[in-house]
PDB file of C-alpha atoms in Angstrom:
ATOM      1  CA  MET A   1      -2.486  -8.184 -27.890  1.00 68.00           C
ATOM      2  CA  SER A   2      -2.309  -4.849 -26.092  1.00 91.00           C
ATOM      3  CA  LEU A   3      -2.884  -1.828 -28.531  1.00 96.00           C
ATOM      4  CA  CYS A   4      -0.834   1.201 -27.707  1.00 98.00           C
ATOM      5  CA  TYR A   5      -0.818   4.978 -28.978  1.00 98.00           C
ATOM      6  CA  LEU A   6       2.717   6.445 -30.087  1.00 98.00           C
ATOM      7  CA  ASN A   7       2.963   9.844 -31.666  1.00 98.00           C
ATOM      8  CA  GLY A   8      -0.214  10.034 -33.540  1.00 97.00           C
ATOM      9  CA  ARG A   9      -0.538   6.184 -34.326  1.00 97.00           C
ATOM     10  CA  TYR A  10      -2.452   3.281 -32.686  1.00 98.00           C
ATOM     11  CA  GLN A  11      -0.464   0.067 -33.170  1.00 97.00           C
ATOM     12  CA  PRO A  12       0.307  -3.196 -31.387  1.00 97.00           C
ATOM     13  CA  LEU A  13       2.459  -2.537 -28.381  1.00 97.00           C
ATOM     14  CA  ASP A  14       5.226  -5.186 -29.688  1.00 96.00           C
ATOM     15  CA  GLU A  15       5.418  -2.967 -32.758  1.00 97.00           C
ATOM     16  CA  ALA A  16       6.253   0.457 -31.189  1.00 97.00           C
ATOM     17  CA  ARG A  17       9.573   2.097 -31.526  1.00 97.00           C
ATOM     18  CA  VAL A  18      11.217   5.039 -30.126  1.00 97.00           C
ATOM     19  CA  SER A  19      14.526   6.469 -30.914  1.00 97.00           C
ATOM     20  CA  PRO A  20      17.513   5.705 -28.628  1.00 97.00           C
ATOM     21  CA  MET A  21      18.314   9.322 -28.771  1.00 97.00           C
ATOM     22  CA  ASP A  22      14.814  10.186 -26.898  1.00 98.00           C
ATOM     23  CA  ARG A  23      15.530  12.136 -23.929  1.00 98.00           C
ATOM     24  CA  GLY A  24      13.235   9.932 -21.896  1.00 98.00           C
ATOM     25  CA  PHE A  25      15.450   7.008 -22.530  1.00 97.00           C
ATOM     26  CA  LEU A  26      18.778   8.995 -22.117  1.00 97.00           C
ATOM     27  CA  PHE A  27      17.959  11.151 -19.154  1.00 97.00           C
ATOM     28  CA  GLY A  28      14.587   9.899 -17.780  1.00 97.00           C
ATOM     29  CA  ASP A  29      13.435  13.387 -19.146  1.00 98.00           C
ATOM     30  CA  GLY A  30       9.459  13.232 -19.030  1.00 98.00           C
ATOM     31  CA  ALA A  31       6.305  12.926 -17.342  1.00 98.00           C
ATOM     32  CA  TYR A  32       3.743  10.439 -16.912  1.00 98.00           C
ATOM     33  CA  GLU A  33       0.222   9.457 -15.667  1.00 97.00           C
ATOM     34  CA  VAL A  34      -1.551   6.337 -14.630  1.00 97.00           C
ATOM     35  CA  ILE A  35      -5.476   6.463 -15.203  1.00 97.00           C
ATOM     36  CA  PRO A  36      -7.594   3.641 -13.677  1.00 97.00           C
ATOM     37  CA  VAL A  37     -10.331   2.785 -15.861  1.00 98.00           C
ATOM     38  CA  TYR A  38     -13.632   1.034 -14.509  1.00 97.00           C
ATOM     39  CA  SER A  39     -16.023  -0.687 -16.813  1.00 97.00           C
ATOM     40  CA  ARG A  40     -14.198   1.411 -19.567  1.00 97.00           C
ATOM     41  CA  HIS A  41     -14.842   4.787 -17.597  1.00 97.00           C
ATOM     42  CA  PRO A  42     -11.682   6.542 -16.875  1.00 97.00           C
ATOM     43  CA  PHE A  43     -11.725   7.703 -13.611  1.00 96.00           C
ATOM     44  CA  ARG A  44     -11.124  11.603 -12.683  1.00 96.00           C
ATOM     45  CA  LEU A  45      -9.940  12.144 -16.135  1.00 97.00           C
ATOM     46  CA  GLU A  46      -9.822  15.786 -15.641  1.00 96.00           C
ATOM     47  CA  GLU A  47      -7.826  15.509 -12.447  1.00 95.00           C
ATOM     48  CA  HIS A  48      -5.170  13.158 -14.085  1.00 96.00           C
ATOM     49  CA  VAL A  49      -4.731  15.544 -16.890  1.00 97.00           C
ATOM     50  CA  ALA A  50      -4.507  18.522 -14.712  1.00 96.00           C
ATOM     51  CA  ARG A  51      -1.708  16.806 -12.718  1.00 96.00           C
ATOM     52  CA  LEU A  52      -0.076  15.730 -15.897  1.00 97.00           C
ATOM     53  CA  GLU A  53      -0.247  19.635 -16.967  1.00 97.00           C
ATOM     54  CA  ASN A  54       1.383  20.524 -13.713  1.00 97.00           C
ATOM     55  CA  THR A  55       4.303  17.996 -13.803  1.00 98.00           C
ATOM     56  CA  LEU A  56       4.886  19.385 -17.544  1.00 98.00           C
ATOM     57  CA  ALA A  57       4.792  22.758 -16.761  1.00 98.00           C
ATOM     58  CA  SER A  58       7.276  22.183 -13.652  1.00 98.00           C
ATOM     59  CA  ILE A  59       9.748  20.383 -15.953  1.00 98.00           C
ATOM     60  CA  ARG A  60       9.469  23.060 -18.715  1.00 97.00           C
ATOM     61  CA  LEU A  61       8.083  20.750 -21.134  1.00 98.00           C
ATOM     62  CA  PRO A  62       5.422  22.085 -23.633  1.00 96.00           C
ATOM     63  CA  ASN A  63       2.197  20.235 -23.277  1.00 97.00           C
ATOM     64  CA  PRO A  64       1.549  18.588 -26.782  1.00 97.00           C
ATOM     65  CA  HIS A  65      -2.202  18.196 -26.415  1.00 98.00           C
ATOM     66  CA  ARG A  66      -4.987  20.189 -24.924  1.00 97.00           C
ATOM     67  CA  PRO A  67      -7.278  18.566 -22.420  1.00 97.00           C
ATOM     68  CA  ASP A  68      -9.887  17.606 -25.079  1.00 97.00           C
ATOM     69  CA  GLU A  69      -7.305  16.072 -27.066  1.00 98.00           C
ATOM     70  CA  TRP A  70      -5.929  14.009 -24.327  1.00 98.00           C
ATOM     71  CA  ALA A  71      -9.256  13.018 -23.313  1.00 98.00           C
ATOM     72  CA  ALA A  72     -10.071  11.752 -27.093  1.00 98.00           C
ATOM     73  CA  ILE A  73      -6.745   9.752 -26.947  1.00 98.00           C
ATOM     74  CA  ILE A  74      -7.201   8.304 -23.611  1.00 98.00           C
ATOM     75  CA  ARG A  75     -10.616   7.075 -24.348  1.00 98.00           C
ATOM     76  CA  GLU A  76      -9.528   5.690 -27.957  1.00 98.00           C
ATOM     77  CA  VAL A  77      -6.735   3.546 -26.147  1.00 98.00           C
ATOM     78  CA  ILE A  78      -9.349   2.299 -23.792  1.00 98.00           C
ATOM     79  CA  ASP A  79     -11.628   1.525 -26.528  1.00 98.00           C
ATOM     80  CA  ARG A  80      -9.105  -0.428 -28.441  1.00 98.00           C
ATOM     81  CA  ASN A  81      -8.289  -2.792 -25.592  1.00 98.00           C
ATOM     82  CA  VAL A  82     -10.210  -5.840 -24.558  1.00 97.00           C
ATOM     83  CA  TRP A  83     -10.389  -5.404 -20.705  1.00 97.00           C
ATOM     84  CA  GLU A  84     -13.414  -3.699 -18.796  1.00 97.00           C
ATOM     85  CA  ASP A  85     -11.116  -2.508 -16.144  1.00 97.00           C
ATOM     86  CA  GLN A  86      -7.973  -0.921 -17.297  1.00 98.00           C
ATOM     87  CA  SER A  87      -5.040   0.569 -16.181  1.00 97.00           C
ATOM     88  CA  VAL A  88      -3.840   3.516 -18.664  1.00 98.00           C
ATOM     89  CA  TYR A  89      -0.225   4.737 -18.706  1.00 98.00           C
ATOM     90  CA  LEU A  90       0.586   7.875 -20.437  1.00 98.00           C
ATOM     91  CA  GLN A  91       4.234   9.296 -21.077  1.00 98.00           C
ATOM     92  CA  VAL A  92       5.482  12.368 -22.466  1.00 98.00           C
ATOM     93  CA  SER A  93       9.042  12.781 -22.987  1.00 98.00           C
ATOM     94  CA  ARG A  94      11.116  15.803 -24.229  1.00 98.00           C
ATOM     95  CA  GLY A  95      11.687  13.901 -27.601  1.00 98.00           C
ATOM     96  CA  ALA A  96      14.684  12.848 -29.608  1.00 96.00           C
ATOM     97  CA  ASP A  97      17.782  15.377 -30.341  1.00 94.00           C
ATOM     98  CA  ASP A  98      20.468  14.791 -32.625  1.00 92.00           C
ATOM     99  CA  ARG A  99      23.087  14.456 -29.964  1.00 94.00           C
ATOM    100  CA  ARG A 100      23.423  13.692 -26.411  1.00 97.00           C
ATOM    101  CA  ASN A 101      23.189  16.986 -24.536  1.00 96.00           C
ATOM    102  CA  HIS A 102      21.911  17.796 -21.014  1.00 97.00           C
ATOM    103  CA  ALA A 103      20.690  21.136 -22.215  1.00 97.00           C
ATOM    104  CA  PHE A 104      17.210  21.207 -23.571  1.00 97.00           C
ATOM    105  CA  PRO A 105      16.916  20.903 -27.505  1.00 95.00           C
ATOM    106  CA  LYS A 106      16.387  24.306 -29.180  1.00 92.00           C
ATOM    107  CA  VAL A 107      13.197  22.607 -31.061  1.00 92.00           C
ATOM    108  CA  MET A 108      11.398  20.188 -28.717  1.00 93.00           C
ATOM    109  CA  ARG A 109       9.428  17.241 -30.410  1.00 95.00           C
ATOM    110  CA  PRO A 110       7.653  15.492 -27.417  1.00 98.00           C
ATOM    111  CA  THR A 111       7.426  11.824 -27.670  1.00 98.00           C
ATOM    112  CA  VAL A 112       3.801  10.750 -26.797  1.00 98.00           C
ATOM    113  CA  PHE A 113       3.051   7.367 -25.740  1.00 98.00           C
ATOM    114  CA  LEU A 114       0.003   5.552 -24.144  1.00 98.00           C
ATOM    115  CA  MET A 115      -0.632   1.846 -23.251  1.00 98.00           C
ATOM    116  CA  SER A 116      -3.123  -0.137 -21.455  1.00 98.00           C
ATOM    117  CA  GLU A 117      -2.851  -3.057 -19.246  1.00 97.00           C
ATOM    118  CA  GLN A 118      -5.571  -5.019 -17.249  1.00 97.00           C
ATOM    119  CA  LEU A 119      -6.336  -3.512 -13.975  1.00 97.00           C
ATOM    120  CA  ILE A 120      -5.640  -6.032 -11.311  1.00 96.00           C
ATOM    121  CA  THR A 121      -6.447  -5.459  -7.551  1.00 96.00           C
ATOM    122  CA  PRO A 122      -5.019  -7.368  -4.698  1.00 96.00           C
ATOM    123  CA  PRO A 123      -6.319 -10.961  -3.940  1.00 96.00           C
ATOM    124  CA  ASP A 124      -8.773 -11.565  -1.310  1.00 95.00           C
ATOM    125  CA  TYR A 125      -6.104 -13.252   0.810  1.00 96.00           C
ATOM    126  CA  GLN A 126      -4.207  -9.964   1.016  1.00 97.00           C
ATOM    127  CA  ARG A 127      -7.181  -8.360   2.063  1.00 95.00           C
ATOM    128  CA  GLU A 128      -8.226 -10.702   4.791  1.00 96.00           C
ATOM    129  CA  GLU A 129      -4.530 -11.319   6.079  1.00 97.00           C
ATOM    130  CA  GLY A 130      -2.883  -7.886   5.562  1.00 98.00           C
ATOM    131  CA  VAL A 131       0.632  -7.564   4.075  1.00 98.00           C
ATOM    132  CA  ALA A 132       4.041  -7.195   5.224  1.00 98.00           C
ATOM    133  CA  CYS A 133       5.999  -4.073   4.383  1.00 98.00           C
ATOM    134  CA  VAL A 134       9.643  -2.826   5.207  1.00 98.00           C
ATOM    135  CA  SER A 135      11.011   0.682   5.759  1.00 98.00           C
ATOM    136  CA  ALA A 136      13.676   2.615   4.642  1.00 98.00           C
ATOM    137  CA  ALA A 137      15.162   6.290   4.400  1.00 98.00           C
ATOM    138  CA  ASP A 138      13.584   8.237   1.813  1.00 98.00           C
ATOM    139  CA  PHE A 139      16.406   9.193  -0.432  1.00 98.00           C
ATOM    140  CA  ARG A 140      14.627  10.421  -3.645  1.00 97.00           C
ATOM    141  CA  TRP A 141      14.883  13.752  -5.038  1.00 97.00           C
ATOM    142  CA  LEU A 142      13.009  16.904  -3.408  1.00 97.00           C
ATOM    143  CA  ARG A 143      10.001  17.102  -6.100  1.00 97.00           C
ATOM    144  CA  CYS A 144       8.386  13.877  -5.317  1.00 97.00           C
ATOM    145  CA  ASP A 145       5.010  15.704  -6.164  1.00 96.00           C
ATOM    146  CA  LEU A 146       6.008  15.736  -9.882  1.00 97.00           C
ATOM    147  CA  LYS A 147       5.211  12.330 -11.984  1.00 97.00           C
ATOM    148  CA  THR A 148       8.388  12.263 -13.656  1.00 98.00           C
ATOM    149  CA  VAL A 149       9.809   9.313 -15.466  1.00 98.00           C
ATOM    150  CA  ALA A 150      13.052   9.231 -13.569  1.00 96.00           C
ATOM    151  CA  LEU A 151      11.899   6.678 -11.142  1.00 97.00           C
ATOM    152  CA  LEU A 152      14.992   4.970 -10.306  1.00 98.00           C
ATOM    153  CA  ALA A 153      15.041   5.674  -6.771  1.00 98.00           C
ATOM    154  CA  ASN A 154      11.526   4.347  -6.207  1.00 98.00           C
ATOM    155  CA  CYS A 155      12.637   1.072  -8.134  1.00 98.00           C
ATOM    156  CA  LEU A 156      15.425   0.766  -5.682  1.00 98.00           C
ATOM    157  CA  LEU A 157      12.962   1.144  -2.725  1.00 98.00           C
ATOM    158  CA  ARG A 158      10.377  -1.126  -4.133  1.00 98.00           C
ATOM    159  CA  GLN A 159      12.857  -3.873  -4.707  1.00 98.00           C
ATOM    160  CA  HIS A 160      14.276  -3.465  -1.015  1.00 98.00           C
ATOM    161  CA  ALA A 161      10.671  -4.720  -0.168  1.00 98.00           C
ATOM    162  CA  ILE A 162      10.692  -7.460  -2.723  1.00 98.00           C
ATOM    163  CA  ASP A 163      13.876  -8.747  -1.730  1.00 98.00           C
ATOM    164  CA  GLN A 164      12.709  -9.249   1.905  1.00 97.00           C
ATOM    165  CA  GLY A 165       9.533 -10.870   0.757  1.00 98.00           C
ATOM    166  CA  CYS A 166       7.338  -7.916   1.218  1.00 98.00           C
ATOM    167  CA  VAL A 167       4.901  -5.864  -0.599  1.00 98.00           C
ATOM    168  CA  GLU A 168       5.917  -2.302  -0.391  1.00 98.00           C
ATOM    169  CA  THR A 169       8.336   0.149   1.466  1.00 98.00           C
ATOM    170  CA  VAL A 170       7.395   2.632   3.863  1.00 98.00           C
ATOM    171  CA  LEU A 171       9.491   5.685   3.542  1.00 98.00           C
ATOM    172  CA  PHE A 172      10.566   7.958   6.170  1.00 98.00           C
ATOM    173  CA  ARG A 173      12.628  11.313   5.699  1.00 98.00           C
ATOM    174  CA  ASP A 174      14.132  13.267   8.553  1.00 97.00           C
ATOM    175  CA  GLY A 175      12.170  11.220  11.144  1.00 98.00           C
ATOM    176  CA  PHE A 176       8.929  11.826   9.343  1.00 98.00           C
ATOM    177  CA  LEU A 177       6.677   9.515   7.082  1.00 98.00           C
ATOM    178  CA  THR A 178       6.412  10.517   3.667  1.00 98.00           C
ATOM    179  CA  GLU A 179       4.783   7.727   1.510  1.00 98.00           C
ATOM    180  CA  GLY A 180       5.486   4.110   0.128  1.00 98.00           C
ATOM    181  CA  SER A 181       7.732   3.620  -2.748  1.00 98.00           C
ATOM    182  CA  SER A 182       4.503   3.540  -5.307  1.00 96.00           C
ATOM    183  CA  SER A 183       1.643   4.217  -2.613  1.00 97.00           C
ATOM    184  CA  ASN A 184       0.323   6.758  -0.138  1.00 98.00           C
ATOM    185  CA  ILE A 185       0.466   5.538   3.394  1.00 98.00           C
ATOM    186  CA  PHE A 186      -2.394   6.065   6.004  1.00 98.00           C
ATOM    187  CA  MET A 187      -2.324   5.122   9.809  1.00 98.00           C
ATOM    188  CA  VAL A 188      -4.955   4.951  12.667  1.00 98.00           C
ATOM    189  CA  LYS A 189      -4.189   5.801  16.304  1.00 98.00           C
ATOM    190  CA  ASP A 190      -7.006   5.687  19.090  1.00 98.00           C
ATOM    191  CA  GLY A 191      -9.798   5.683  16.496  1.00 97.00           C
ATOM    192  CA  VAL A 192      -8.315   8.728  14.314  1.00 98.00           C
ATOM    193  CA  VAL A 193      -7.005   8.161  10.665  1.00 98.00           C
ATOM    194  CA  LEU A 194      -3.826  10.188  10.173  1.00 98.00           C
ATOM    195  CA  THR A 195      -1.845  10.896   6.765  1.00 98.00           C
ATOM    196  CA  PRO A 196       0.776  13.280   5.833  1.00 98.00           C
ATOM    197  CA  PRO A 197      -0.123  16.526   3.930  1.00 97.00           C
ATOM    198  CA  LYS A 198       0.429  17.054   0.405  1.00 96.00           C
ATOM    199  CA  SER A 199       3.912  18.618  -0.291  1.00 97.00           C
ATOM    200  CA  HIS A 200       6.950  18.425  -2.647  1.00 96.00           C
ATOM    201  CA  LEU A 201       8.085  15.261  -0.877  1.00 97.00           C
ATOM    202  CA  MET A 202       5.063  13.093  -1.637  1.00 96.00           C
ATOM    203  CA  LEU A 203       2.869  12.397  -4.752  1.00 92.00           C
ATOM    204  CA  PRO A 204      -0.502  13.971  -4.549  1.00 84.00           C
ATOM    205  CA  GLY A 205      -2.462  10.636  -5.285  1.00 91.00           C
ATOM    206  CA  ILE A 206      -5.861  10.458  -6.587  1.00 94.00           C
ATOM    207  CA  THR A 207      -6.795   7.428  -4.303  1.00 96.00           C
ATOM    208  CA  TYR A 208      -5.410   9.575  -1.235  1.00 97.00           C
ATOM    209  CA  ASP A 209      -7.934  12.086  -2.221  1.00 97.00           C
ATOM    210  CA  VAL A 210     -10.870   9.894  -2.372  1.00 97.00           C
ATOM    211  CA  VAL A 211     -10.047   8.020   0.917  1.00 98.00           C
ATOM    212  CA  LEU A 212     -10.052  11.636   2.470  1.00 98.00           C
ATOM    213  CA  GLU A 213     -13.270  12.333   0.871  1.00 98.00           C
ATOM    214  CA  LEU A 214     -14.804   9.139   2.249  1.00 98.00           C
ATOM    215  CA  ALA A 215     -13.553   9.879   5.674  1.00 98.00           C
ATOM    216  CA  VAL A 216     -15.292  13.386   5.430  1.00 98.00           C
ATOM    217  CA  SER A 217     -18.555  12.142   4.042  1.00 98.00           C
ATOM    218  CA  HIS A 218     -19.043   9.389   6.466  1.00 98.00           C
ATOM    219  CA  GLY A 219     -17.703  11.496   9.496  1.00 98.00           C
ATOM    220  CA  LEU A 220     -14.646   9.360  10.350  1.00 98.00           C
ATOM    221  CA  GLN A 221     -12.401  11.206  12.530  1.00 98.00           C
ATOM    222  CA  HIS A 222      -9.221  12.227  10.668  1.00 98.00           C
ATOM    223  CA  GLU A 223      -6.121  14.342  10.604  1.00 98.00           C
ATOM    224  CA  VAL A 224      -3.933  15.547   7.624  1.00 98.00           C
ATOM    225  CA  ARG A 225      -0.373  16.512   9.445  1.00 98.00           C
ATOM    226  CA  GLU A 226       3.097  15.557   9.639  1.00 98.00           C
ATOM    227  CA  ILE A 227       3.631  11.969  11.354  1.00 98.00           C
ATOM    228  CA  LEU A 228       6.708  11.105  13.250  1.00 98.00           C
ATOM    229  CA  GLU A 229       8.207   7.718  12.410  1.00 98.00           C
ATOM    230  CA  ASP A 230       7.619   6.745  16.005  1.00 98.00           C
ATOM    231  CA  GLU A 231       4.031   7.182  15.524  1.00 98.00           C
ATOM    232  CA  VAL A 232       3.830   4.861  12.662  1.00 98.00           C
ATOM    233  CA  ARG A 233       5.778   2.174  14.389  1.00 98.00           C
ATOM    234  CA  HIS A 234       3.209   2.237  17.307  1.00 98.00           C
ATOM    235  CA  ALA A 235       0.128   2.652  15.052  1.00 98.00           C
ATOM    236  CA  ASP A 236      -3.069   0.599  15.645  1.00 98.00           C
ATOM    237  CA  GLU A 237      -3.412   0.158  11.903  1.00 98.00           C
ATOM    238  CA  LEU A 238      -1.594   0.912   8.810  1.00 98.00           C
ATOM    239  CA  TRP A 239      -3.099   1.022   5.321  1.00 98.00           C
ATOM    240  CA  MET A 240      -1.301   1.620   1.788  1.00 98.00           C
ATOM    241  CA  THR A 241      -3.603   3.198  -0.944  1.00 98.00           C
ATOM    242  CA  SER A 242      -3.090   3.633  -4.680  1.00 96.00           C
ATOM    243  CA  SER A 243      -5.429   2.913  -7.829  1.00 94.00           C
ATOM    244  CA  THR A 244      -4.253  -0.749  -8.022  1.00 94.00           C
ATOM    245  CA  LYS A 245      -3.822  -1.463  -4.278  1.00 96.00           C
ATOM    246  CA  GLU A 246      -7.029   0.474  -3.279  1.00 97.00           C
ATOM    247  CA  VAL A 247      -7.015   0.400   0.357  1.00 98.00           C
ATOM    248  CA  LEU A 248      -4.722  -2.300   1.672  1.00 98.00           C
ATOM    249  CA  PRO A 249      -3.948  -3.108   5.244  1.00 98.00           C
ATOM    250  CA  ILE A 250      -0.298  -3.318   6.408  1.00 98.00           C
ATOM    251  CA  THR A 251       0.009  -5.884   9.328  1.00 98.00           C
ATOM    252  CA  ARG A 252       3.682  -6.069   9.733  1.00 98.00           C
ATOM    253  CA  LEU A 253       6.365  -3.674   9.277  1.00 98.00           C
ATOM    254  CA  ASP A 254      10.003  -4.585   9.487  1.00 98.00           C
ATOM    255  CA  ASP A 255       8.949  -8.080  10.809  1.00 97.00           C
ATOM    256  CA  LYS A 256       6.952  -6.573  13.740  1.00 98.00           C
ATOM    257  CA  ALA A 257       3.157  -6.802  14.167  1.00 98.00           C
ATOM    258  CA  VAL A 258       1.279  -3.606  13.557  1.00 98.00           C
ATOM    259  CA  GLY A 259      -1.642  -3.455  16.012  1.00 97.00           C
ATOM    260  CA  ASN A 260      -2.588  -6.839  16.813  1.00 97.00           C
ATOM    261  CA  GLY A 261      -1.060  -8.225  13.671  1.00 97.00           C
ATOM    262  CA  ARG A 262      -4.562  -8.418  11.778  1.00 98.00           C
ATOM    263  CA  PRO A 263      -6.439  -5.763   9.660  1.00 98.00           C
ATOM    264  CA  GLY A 264      -8.136  -3.323  11.746  1.00 98.00           C
ATOM    265  CA  PRO A 265     -11.936  -2.310  11.846  1.00 98.00           C
ATOM    266  CA  LEU A 266     -11.428   1.203  10.176  1.00 98.00           C
ATOM    267  CA  GLY A 267      -9.155  -0.256   7.378  1.00 98.00           C
ATOM    268  CA  LYS A 268     -11.883  -2.731   6.831  1.00 97.00           C
ATOM    269  CA  GLN A 269     -14.780  -0.177   6.925  1.00 98.00           C
ATOM    270  CA  MET A 270     -12.696   2.434   4.614  1.00 98.00           C
ATOM    271  CA  TYR A 271     -12.261  -0.568   1.996  1.00 97.00           C
ATOM    272  CA  ALA A 272     -16.066  -1.275   2.072  1.00 97.00           C
ATOM    273  CA  TRP A 273     -16.790   2.324   1.643  1.00 98.00           C
ATOM    274  CA  TYR A 274     -14.262   2.642  -1.129  1.00 97.00           C
ATOM    275  CA  GLN A 275     -15.778  -0.668  -2.953  1.00 97.00           C
ATOM    276  CA  ASP A 276     -19.161   0.809  -2.735  1.00 97.00           C
ATOM    277  CA  PHE A 277     -18.034   4.220  -4.257  1.00 97.00           C
ATOM    278  CA  LYS A 278     -16.186   2.395  -7.061  1.00 96.00           C
ATOM    279  CA  ASN A 279     -19.348   0.550  -7.922  1.00 95.00           C
ATOM    280  CA  THR A 280     -21.807   3.373  -7.681  1.00 96.00           C
ATOM    281  CA  VAL A 281     -19.259   6.114  -8.804  1.00 96.00           C
ATOM    282  CA  MET A 282     -16.327   4.908 -10.509  1.00 95.00           C
ATOM    283  CA  ARG A 283     -18.045   2.538 -12.758  1.00 95.00           C
ATOM    284  CA  SER A 284     -20.429   5.077 -13.931  1.00 89.00           C
ATOM    285  CA  GLY A 285     -18.160   7.495 -15.237  1.00 76.00           C
TER     286      GLY A 285
END
């Protein structure tokens, strides 16, 4: 059984209880992080904690722990669970109030919750064949750079893909690519890797950073710039990236082939570089 952390106590996940008056439950008022763990080593823990701090500061929620305290709790959750590769979910809400009120409580008592699941990456057949995606207008709020728990729009957009037998929804806002419902998106055209720049309209993914770092270190030609929807629809290759999807080729978009309808050479090369980086760096801590 999975062991979790809730407000200072480590306990079985099915025994954890949160007040129905918690603002995370009533308003989606909180922040979260998802930290990949390889061979029991949390990957880029400092960067994840810093991103959490940025989200908390932006939504005016006092951080309940120092970075070293977060690190200790995260490592304890990892140690108390059975998997070598894990995905640690961390959530901080503004806590419970004595009545439902949109305004912040005068005294804030944040609710801190962490749990862990086995980190499962895509099966081989998806790597070899690629996956199908759909597109949709990006109707989320204007602070997509913050990892807040109010993810209803993302859920609706992801379900839009599931309903059509697809893996992900690629999002466009005002004619430009933003990201996926739960991933970042890269494209290739004429041997150049392209991806949108970090902004308030997309989440600054840690895997996004790794892919760009690998492009630099291996001398792969790339550009970070705004990308028109028409460019995406005429791409030679499309990839989605995240800690669980890693680098996953998209071979159909809106039931039309991407490129020749097969995973492209640069995507295969990036996946190989990513796996080497995972085995030599991520797993070593």
